[in-house]
mmCIF file of C-alpha atoms in Angstrom:
data_model
loop_
_atom_site.group_PDB
_atom_site.id
_atom_site.type_symbol
_atom_site.label_atom_id
_atom_site.label_comp_id
_atom_site.label_asym_id
_atom_site.label_seq_id
_atom_site.Cartn_x
_atom_site.Cartn_y
_atom_site.Cartn_z
ATOM 1 C CA UNK H 1 -1.864 5.956 10.585
ATOM 2 C CA UNK H 2 1.039 7.392 8.633
ATOM 3 C CA UNK H 3 1.935 9.755 11.481
ATOM 4 C CA UNK H 4 2.023 6.983 14.090
ATOM 5 C CA UNK H 5 3.428 4.046 12.119
ATOM 6 C CA UNK H 6 5.376 5.963 9.428
ATOM 7 C CA UNK H 7 4.247 3.377 6.841
ATOM 8 C CA UNK H 8 2.794 5.137 3.789
ATOM 9 C CA UNK H 9 1.528 1.906 2.240
ATOM 10 C CA UNK H 10 -0.334 0.998 5.445
ATOM 11 C CA UNK H 11 -2.088 4.368 5.378
ATOM 12 C CA UNK H 12 -3.005 3.900 1.710
ATOM 13 C CA UNK H 13 -4.439 0.430 2.264
ATOM 14 C CA UNK H 14 -6.393 1.416 5.395
ATOM 15 C CA UNK H 15 -7.723 4.543 3.686
ATOM 16 C CA UNK H 16 -8.843 2.448 0.724
ATOM 17 C CA UNK H 17 -10.585 -0.045 2.995
ATOM 18 C CA UNK H 18 -12.333 2.805 4.822
ATOM 19 C CA UNK H 19 -13.522 4.206 1.477
ATOM 20 C CA UNK H 20 -14.957 0.846 0.429
ATOM 21 C CA UNK H 21 -16.712 0.283 3.766
ATOM 22 C CA UNK H 22 -18.156 3.792 3.983
ATOM 23 C CA UNK H 23 -19.317 3.656 0.347
ATOM 24 C CA UNK H 24 -21.130 0.373 0.979
ATOM 25 C CA UNK H 25 -22.662 1.647 4.238
ATOM 26 C CA UNK H 26 -23.906 4.869 2.650
ATOM 27 C CA UNK H 27 -25.299 2.986 -0.362
ATOM 28 C CA UNK H 28 -27.291 0.486 1.724
ATOM 29 C CA UNK H 29 -28.454 3.099 4.240
ATOM 30 C CA UNK H 30 -29.664 5.199 1.305
ATOM 31 C CA UNK H 31 -31.643 2.189 0.028
ATOM 32 C CA UNK H 32 -33.202 1.593 3.445
ATOM 33 C CA UNK H 33 -33.831 5.255 4.319
ATOM 34 C CA UNK H 34 -34.534 7.288 1.161
ATOM 35 C CA UNK H 35 -34.454 10.565 3.117
ATOM 36 C CA UNK H 36 -30.839 9.919 4.194
ATOM 37 C CA UNK H 37 -28.702 13.028 3.636
ATOM 38 C CA UNK H 38 -26.004 11.280 1.564
ATOM 39 C CA UNK H 39 -27.072 9.958 -1.833
ATOM 40 C CA UNK H 40 -24.863 7.204 -3.275
ATOM 41 C CA UNK H 41 -25.936 5.974 -6.694
ATOM 42 C CA UNK H 42 -24.883 2.655 -8.163
ATOM 43 C CA UNK H 43 -22.232 4.273 -10.439
ATOM 44 C CA UNK H 44 -20.871 6.098 -7.375
ATOM 45 C CA UNK H 45 -20.753 2.827 -5.460
ATOM 46 C CA UNK H 46 -18.991 1.159 -8.384
ATOM 47 C CA UNK H 47 -16.277 3.830 -8.309
ATOM 48 C CA UNK H 48 -16.083 3.771 -4.487
ATOM 49 C CA UNK H 49 -15.349 0.040 -4.598
ATOM 50 C CA UNK H 50 -13.274 -0.397 -7.779
ATOM 51 C CA UNK H 51 -10.813 2.503 -7.369
ATOM 52 C CA UNK H 52 -9.774 1.651 -3.779
ATOM 53 C CA UNK H 53 -9.622 -2.040 -4.712
ATOM 54 C CA UNK H 54 -7.083 -1.154 -7.402
ATOM 55 C CA UNK H 55 -5.047 0.795 -4.839
ATOM 56 C CA UNK H 56 -4.996 -2.283 -2.588
ATOM 57 C CA UNK H 57 -4.127 -4.534 -5.538
ATOM 58 C CA UNK H 58 -1.211 -2.307 -6.549
ATOM 59 C CA UNK H 59 0.067 -2.411 -2.942
ATOM 60 C CA UNK H 60 0.259 -6.229 -2.997
ATOM 61 C CA UNK H 61 4.065 -6.308 -2.657
ATOM 62 C CA UNK H 62 3.977 -3.655 0.069
ATOM 63 C CA UNK H 63 1.410 -5.675 2.035
ATOM 64 C CA UNK H 64 3.734 -8.676 1.864
ATOM 65 C CA UNK H 65 6.628 -6.578 3.169
ATOM 66 C CA UNK H 66 4.409 -5.147 5.942
ATOM 67 C CA UNK H 67 3.447 -8.655 7.055
ATOM 68 C CA UNK H 68 7.063 -9.834 6.983
ATOM 69 C CA UNK H 69 8.290 -6.698 8.767
ATOM 70 C CA UNK H 70 10.618 -5.560 5.983
ATOM 71 C CA UNK H 71 8.672 -2.520 4.703
ATOM 72 C CA UNK H 72 10.647 0.725 5.021
ATOM 73 C CA UNK H 73 9.245 3.595 7.069
ATOM 74 C CA UNK H 74 9.202 7.283 6.157
ATOM 75 C CA UNK H 75 12.633 8.725 6.876
ATOM 76 C CA UNK H 76 14.283 5.336 7.261
ATOM 77 C CA UNK H 77 17.575 5.133 5.428
ATOM 78 C CA UNK H 78 18.152 2.372 2.946
ATOM 79 C CA UNK H 79 20.625 -0.148 4.268
ATOM 80 C CA UNK H 80 22.905 -1.399 1.535
ATOM 81 C CA UNK H 81 24.343 -4.859 1.811
ATOM 82 C CA UNK H 82 28.098 -4.724 1.967
ATOM 83 C CA UNK H 83 29.872 -7.229 -0.221
ATOM 84 C CA UNK H 84 33.015 -8.739 1.244
ATOM 85 C CA UNK H 85 36.140 -7.312 -0.302
ATOM 86 C CA UNK H 86 38.237 -10.001 -1.915
ATOM 87 C CA UNK H 87 41.855 -9.296 -2.671
ATOM 88 C CA UNK H 88 42.593 -9.319 -6.367
ATOM 89 C CA UNK H 89 45.277 -11.529 -7.733
ATOM 90 C CA UNK H 90 47.458 -9.437 -10.049
ATOM 91 C CA UNK H 91 48.680 -12.529 -11.896
ATOM 92 C CA UNK H 92 45.108 -13.518 -12.816
ATOM 93 C CA UNK H 93 44.803 -10.394 -14.986
ATOM 94 C CA UNK H 94 48.007 -11.095 -16.865
ATOM 95 C CA UNK H 95 47.625 -12.410 -20.375
ATOM 96 C CA UNK H 96 49.682 -15.356 -21.510
#
């Protein structure tokens, strides 16, 4: 995702979602099929859901910028807003 879109926050959020989904799948498959090769205990599941959820929560502002199309990409230069130059009035600095 990062290589194609160049959005680091998008990769972080999608990776976190994939971790949550795969943790839930492995946990419930392990309950249904006890001989399943991947064992996910309840404490493991807790960590596999809470930690990625915090990553998504901390990316709240980034998600908003992604949806509005204003999130910067890797390698994209920051565009500074130029303020209009106003001529200074030399008499305004003079003290009376």
